[in-house]
Structure formats: structure tokens, C-alpha cells
Amino acid sequence: MLFDTHVHLNIDQFDEDREEVMRRAKEAGVEYMVVVGFDRETIPKALELAETNPTIYAAVGWHPVDAIDMKTEDLEWIEELASHPKVAAIGEMGLDYHWDKSPKDIQKEVLRKQIDLAKRVGLPIIIHNREATEDIIEILREENAAEVGGIMHCYNDSAEYVQECLDMNFYISLGGPVTFKNAKDPKEVAKIVPLDRLLVETDCPFLAPHPNRGKRNEPAYVKLVAEKIAELKELSFEEVSDATTNNAFNLFKIKP
Ligand code: NI
């Protein structure tokens, strides 16, 4: 059994065939997933999917690219939703220095506010990081994010930062890039992260794993990620799928 810890089945790329995609996931052994909401449109859709599917959970948060759009009411809304029985985490949140829609100082403020919120409600956080690892680690440390822990989602930096993330109570989640032929860092990371701190995800519809790179990604493909990790760690597929699924249960406090 596999647990895809980061999917965006709540966005319009899946409007035409969402049920079909979910059926294929089940066929591939992907029983559980967390649908991640990140703004006013995607949060209600994540909750709707979680409410109508017993093995689907939701995460609610505000994406760093749109940090500039977040109002006080949005944060209050997210805090209210945190007590929903199917909300398993706060996020995704983080820093994204690739796009410049939201200035860095605003992104940092919105990240700090959401970490604070997560600590108030006692839920783990999901971190989105693009080209901002050092600033993220600094903020996680300053805000004592270790209190709730969480996920470094689609971890894509070098192995040198892994230990610090582990020390702060974070799991490392790997996605499609670990399967890319030219990807060195994620492969190195897969080797060094202890099996009890590793998660798998697709981040679908983005970042489809090899050999589907460039196509729309979907939860069934998380199997390709787990297979590659098994190969890199010289373990069986079952060892990797069992461990990563149990890790997700522990982190999200899900009783299967
Ligand atoms: Ni995402």
C-alpha cells in the first residue's frame, strides 16, 4: 500500500477525469493521499474530496507565490478549518524565490504566521521550498517549527541540508525528480535519509516521474517514485512502500 502525501486533485487539470484518476491510483496500490489546498479556490475543493473519500485527507494553507494576496480573514479561515476532522496538516506554505509575484519579506511574514497558526492548532506543516533553503531553515528554527514538525515537500536541494531538517522534526518527501535521469541531488538524498523519515509524493499534476516526465502527473505514478527509492536504497519495493505509508500515518496521526 502506498500513501501519496502531496496531490493537487483539487485543481482544474483533473476536472475532466478525476474519478478515473482516483480509480487508477487504487489499482496502483495508492490507497491514501493528502490533497493540498493553497488558496481560496483550492481549499474548499480539497475539503470536498476529503469529505467524500474515507482515505483522502486535506491540507489547508497559503502558497508562497500568492503570499501578497493573503488577507487576515484568509488566515482566520484556515485556522477555523484546522479543526475539521479530515484536515491533517497546515500547508502548503513556504518560500518561492523562483517567481517574483510576492516580495521576499511578505513571503517570510506569511510563512511565519502560518507556522504560528500550526503551533496553535497542533498540526504538522507542509513546506514548499524553491531556491530558498537557507531562509526556510532559518525561519523554521526561529519559529521553533520543531514543535509540530512536518514535511519538506518534494525536497529538491542538496543532501547537505537534510540533517538540519531531520533535527527539526521534519520528514523528507521525494517525488518525480528522484527518477529523472539527470537528477543527482534527489538520488543522493534518497540514499541518506533514514527509512523512518522518508515520504513519497507526486505533487500531481506537476513533476511526473520518468518515463512520464513532461506529461500530466497523477497519484498512480507515486509507485514509480517508490520503486526508484527502493533501487537506490537497495531495499525491496514493499519495504519502501510499507515504511513510507507508516511514516505518513504517524505524521498525520491517521489510524488506518
Ligand atoms: Ni503542491
Short mmCIF file of C-alpha atoms and ligand atoms in Angstrom, two decimals:
data_model
loop_
_atom_site.label_atom_id
_atom_site.label_comp_id
_atom_site.label_asym_id
_atom_site.label_seq_id
_atom_site.Cartn_x
_atom_site.Cartn_y
_atom_site.Cartn_z
CA MET A 1 0.00 0.00 0.00
CA LEU A 2 1.23 3.48 -0.91
CA PHE A 3 0.47 6.91 0.55
CA ASP A 4 0.81 9.86 -1.82
CA THR A 5 1.43 12.69 0.65
CA HIS A 6 1.01 15.59 -1.79
CA VAL A 7 -1.55 15.75 -4.58
CA HIS A 8 -3.48 18.55 -6.24
CA LEU A 9 -6.50 16.60 -7.45
CA ASN A 10 -8.36 19.77 -6.44
CA ILE A 11 -7.26 21.78 -9.48
CA ASP A 12 -8.85 22.06 -12.89
CA GLN A 13 -6.36 19.81 -14.70
CA PHE A 14 -8.37 16.93 -13.18
CA ASP A 15 -11.87 18.27 -13.84
CA GLU A 16 -12.43 16.05 -16.86
CA ASP A 17 -11.43 12.69 -15.39
CA ARG A 18 -10.95 12.98 -11.61
CA GLU A 19 -12.84 9.75 -10.80
CA GLU A 20 -10.86 7.85 -13.40
CA VAL A 21 -7.57 9.16 -11.98
CA MET A 22 -8.62 8.09 -8.48
CA ARG A 23 -9.54 4.65 -9.75
CA ARG A 24 -6.13 4.24 -11.39
CA ALA A 25 -4.50 5.27 -8.11
CA LYS A 26 -6.32 2.49 -6.24
CA GLU A 27 -5.32 -0.01 -8.92
CA ALA A 28 -1.68 1.00 -8.45
CA GLY A 29 -1.99 0.41 -4.69
CA VAL A 30 -2.20 4.09 -3.76
CA GLU A 31 -4.80 3.84 -1.02
CA TYR A 32 -4.19 7.08 0.85
CA MET A 33 -3.47 10.64 -0.20
CA VAL A 34 -3.40 14.18 1.10
CA VAL A 35 -4.99 16.75 -1.21
CA VAL A 36 -3.25 20.06 -0.68
CA GLY A 37 -5.24 23.30 -0.82
CA PHE A 38 -3.29 26.52 -1.16
CA ASP A 39 -5.72 29.39 -1.85
CA ARG A 40 -9.41 30.40 -1.73
CA GLU A 41 -10.41 28.17 -4.64
CA THR A 42 -8.39 25.03 -3.95
CA ILE A 43 -9.00 24.74 -0.19
CA PRO A 44 -12.79 24.06 -0.42
CA LYS A 45 -12.16 21.55 -3.22
CA ALA A 46 -9.56 19.73 -1.10
CA LEU A 47 -12.05 19.51 1.76
CA GLU A 48 -14.80 18.26 -0.53
CA LEU A 49 -12.58 15.42 -1.78
CA ALA A 50 -11.58 14.54 1.79
CA GLU A 51 -15.20 14.55 2.97
CA THR A 52 -16.36 12.22 0.21
CA ASN A 53 -13.46 9.72 0.29
CA PRO A 54 -12.55 7.87 3.52
CA THR A 55 -8.84 7.50 2.63
CA ILE A 56 -8.32 11.04 1.34
CA TYR A 57 -7.21 13.79 3.73
CA ALA A 58 -6.78 17.52 3.20
CA ALA A 59 -4.08 20.06 3.97
CA VAL A 60 -5.01 23.73 4.14
CA GLY A 61 -2.60 26.62 3.74
CA TRP A 62 -1.46 29.54 1.63
CA HIS A 63 1.07 29.23 -1.19
CA PRO A 64 4.14 31.50 -1.02
CA VAL A 65 3.82 32.60 -4.65
CA ASP A 66 0.49 34.21 -3.72
CA ALA A 67 1.58 35.44 -0.28
CA ILE A 68 0.83 39.02 -1.33
CA ASP A 69 -2.88 38.15 -1.76
CA MET A 70 -3.38 36.69 1.71
CA LYS A 71 -5.64 38.72 3.96
CA THR A 72 -6.18 38.43 7.71
CA GLU A 73 -9.57 36.79 7.01
CA ASP A 74 -7.86 34.08 4.97
CA LEU A 75 -5.62 33.18 7.87
CA GLU A 76 -8.59 33.13 10.24
CA TRP A 77 -10.47 30.91 7.80
CA ILE A 78 -7.55 28.45 7.62
CA GLU A 79 -7.43 28.38 11.42
CA GLU A 80 -11.15 27.57 11.60
CA LEU A 81 -10.74 24.76 9.07
CA ALA A 82 -7.88 23.26 11.05
CA SER A 83 -10.39 21.63 13.43
CA HIS A 84 -12.10 19.78 10.55
CA PRO A 85 -11.66 16.03 11.23
CA LYS A 86 -10.16 15.38 7.77
CA VAL A 87 -7.60 18.22 7.87
CA ALA A 88 -4.27 16.51 8.51
CA ALA A 89 -1.78 19.36 8.06
CA ILE A 90 -1.33 23.09 7.51
CA GLY A 91 0.19 24.00 4.14
CA GLU A 92 1.46 24.18 1.68
CA MET A 93 3.40 27.18 2.90
CA GLY A 94 6.98 28.26 2.40
CA LEU A 95 9.21 30.44 0.25
CA ASP A 96 9.45 30.51 -3.53
CA TYR A 97 12.20 32.73 -4.92
CA HIS A 98 11.74 31.49 -8.47
CA TRP A 99 8.66 33.62 -9.11
CA ASP A 100 8.65 37.26 -8.06
CA LYS A 101 4.92 37.94 -7.68
CA SER A 102 5.26 38.21 -3.88
CA PRO A 103 8.23 40.09 -2.38
CA LYS A 104 10.50 38.03 -0.13
CA ASP A 105 9.65 39.93 3.05
CA ILE A 106 5.93 39.33 2.53
CA GLN A 107 6.52 35.64 1.81
CA LYS A 108 8.53 35.35 5.02
CA GLU A 109 5.84 37.07 7.07
CA VAL A 110 3.08 34.83 5.67
CA LEU A 111 5.22 31.76 6.37
CA ARG A 112 5.86 32.81 9.97
CA LYS A 113 2.15 33.46 10.54
CA GLN A 114 1.22 30.01 9.25
CA ILE A 115 3.86 28.26 11.40
CA ASP A 116 2.41 30.12 14.36
CA LEU A 117 -1.08 29.02 13.38
CA ALA A 118 0.03 25.38 13.04
CA LYS A 119 1.51 25.52 16.54
CA ARG A 120 -1.76 26.90 17.94
CA VAL A 121 -3.82 24.12 16.32
CA GLY A 122 -1.20 21.39 16.81
CA LEU A 123 -0.92 20.19 13.21
CA PRO A 124 2.22 19.40 11.18
CA ILE A 125 3.21 21.75 8.36
CA ILE A 126 3.95 21.16 4.67
CA ILE A 127 6.85 23.24 3.36
CA HIS A 128 7.18 24.35 -0.25
CA ASN A 129 10.74 25.48 -0.98
CA ARG A 130 12.04 26.80 -4.24
CA GLU A 131 15.52 28.30 -4.27
CA ALA A 132 15.14 29.39 -0.64
CA THR A 133 16.51 26.57 1.53
CA GLU A 134 18.69 28.66 3.86
CA ASP A 135 15.97 31.22 4.59
CA ILE A 136 13.44 28.45 5.21
CA ILE A 137 15.71 26.66 7.65
CA GLU A 138 16.39 29.92 9.49
CA ILE A 139 12.67 30.67 9.83
CA LEU A 140 11.80 27.10 10.88
CA ARG A 141 14.45 27.35 13.56
CA GLU A 142 13.47 30.84 14.76
CA GLU A 143 9.78 29.94 14.89
CA ASN A 144 10.51 26.61 16.62
CA ALA A 145 8.65 24.67 13.94
CA ALA A 146 10.12 21.50 15.50
CA GLU A 147 7.22 21.72 17.96
CA VAL A 148 4.85 20.50 15.23
CA GLY A 149 7.27 19.14 12.61
CA GLY A 150 6.09 18.32 9.15
CA ILE A 151 7.22 17.68 5.62
CA MET A 152 9.87 19.13 3.36
CA HIS A 153 7.68 18.63 0.30
CA CYS A 154 9.31 17.49 -2.93
CA TYR A 155 12.73 18.04 -1.39
CA ASN A 156 14.97 19.17 -4.20
CA ASP A 157 18.11 20.61 -2.64
CA SER A 158 21.46 19.02 -1.93
CA ALA A 159 21.95 16.44 0.80
CA GLU A 160 23.85 18.92 2.99
CA TYR A 161 20.62 20.39 4.46
CA VAL A 162 18.92 17.07 5.17
CA GLN A 163 20.26 16.57 8.69
CA GLU A 164 19.08 20.01 9.81
CA CYS A 165 15.57 19.24 8.54
CA LEU A 166 15.58 15.88 10.33
CA ASP A 167 16.80 17.55 13.53
CA MET A 168 13.82 19.92 13.35
CA ASN A 169 11.38 17.03 13.31
CA PHE A 170 10.73 17.10 9.56
CA TYR A 171 10.20 14.25 7.15
CA ILE A 172 11.78 14.39 3.71
CA SER A 173 9.32 13.78 0.90
CA LEU A 174 10.58 12.78 -2.53
CA GLY A 175 8.69 12.99 -5.79
CA GLY A 176 9.19 12.66 -9.53
CA PRO A 177 12.65 14.32 -9.70
CA VAL A 178 14.27 11.33 -7.91
CA THR A 179 13.50 9.33 -11.08
CA PHE A 180 14.92 11.87 -13.55
CA LYS A 181 17.98 10.59 -15.35
CA ASN A 182 20.00 13.77 -14.81
CA ALA A 183 18.96 14.36 -11.18
CA LYS A 184 21.88 13.91 -8.80
CA ASP A 185 20.74 15.63 -5.61
CA PRO A 186 17.42 13.79 -5.04
CA LYS A 187 19.14 10.44 -5.62
CA GLU A 188 21.81 11.29 -3.07
CA VAL A 189 19.09 12.45 -0.66
CA ALA A 190 17.12 9.21 -1.14
CA LYS A 191 20.21 7.27 -0.11
CA ILE A 192 20.97 9.20 3.07
CA VAL A 193 17.51 9.85 4.56
CA PRO A 194 16.71 7.13 7.12
CA LEU A 195 13.79 4.97 6.01
CA ASP A 196 11.73 6.05 9.01
CA ARG A 197 11.88 9.72 7.94
CA LEU A 198 11.08 9.34 4.27
CA LEU A 199 7.80 10.02 2.44
CA VAL A 200 6.73 9.73 -1.19
CA GLU A 201 4.54 12.07 -3.20
CA THR A 202 3.64 13.04 -6.73
CA ASP A 203 2.77 16.77 -6.40
CA CYS A 204 0.47 15.92 -9.30
CA PRO A 205 -0.34 17.28 -11.87
CA PHE A 206 3.25 18.57 -11.74
CA LEU A 207 6.63 16.82 -11.92
CA ALA A 208 5.63 13.49 -13.44
CA PRO A 209 8.27 10.81 -12.84
CA HIS A 210 10.28 9.11 -15.59
CA PRO A 211 9.13 7.73 -18.09
CA ASN A 212 6.14 10.08 -17.94
CA ARG A 213 8.22 13.23 -17.48
CA GLY A 214 6.54 16.26 -19.06
CA LYS A 215 3.08 14.69 -19.06
CA ARG A 216 0.36 15.35 -16.51
CA ASN A 217 1.27 13.61 -13.28
CA GLU A 218 -1.24 11.56 -11.24
CA PRO A 219 -1.21 9.65 -7.92
CA ALA A 220 -0.75 6.21 -9.54
CA TYR A 221 2.73 7.32 -10.60
CA VAL A 222 3.91 7.56 -6.99
CA LYS A 223 4.68 3.88 -7.44
CA LEU A 224 7.48 4.86 -9.84
CA VAL A 225 8.94 7.11 -7.15
CA ALA A 226 8.85 4.36 -4.51
CA GLU A 227 10.40 1.86 -6.94
CA LYS A 228 13.29 4.20 -7.69
CA ILE A 229 13.89 4.84 -3.99
CA ALA A 230 13.91 1.07 -3.35
CA GLU A 231 16.52 0.65 -6.08
CA LEU A 232 18.68 3.49 -4.70
CA LYS A 233 18.46 2.26 -1.10
CA GLU A 234 18.88 -1.39 -2.14
CA LEU A 235 15.64 -2.36 -0.43
CA SER A 236 12.54 -4.14 -1.68
CA PHE A 237 9.63 -2.14 -3.03
CA GLU A 238 7.50 -3.47 -0.15
CA GLU A 239 9.96 -2.22 2.45
CA VAL A 240 9.83 1.27 0.97
CA SER A 241 6.07 1.36 0.43
CA ASP A 242 5.31 -0.03 3.92
CA ALA A 243 7.73 2.33 5.65
CA THR A 244 6.68 5.48 3.82
CA THR A 245 2.99 4.68 4.34
CA ASN A 246 3.52 4.09 8.07
CA ASN A 247 5.55 7.29 8.32
CA ALA A 248 2.64 9.22 6.79
CA PHE A 249 0.17 7.59 9.21
CA ASN A 250 2.39 8.61 12.13
CA LEU A 251 2.93 12.17 10.96
CA PHE A 252 -0.72 12.85 10.06
CA LYS A 253 -1.97 10.85 13.09
CA ILE A 254 -4.12 8.66 10.85
CA LYS A 255 -5.38 5.33 12.18
CA PRO A 256 -5.74 3.05 9.14
NI NI B 1 2.00 21.40 -4.11
#
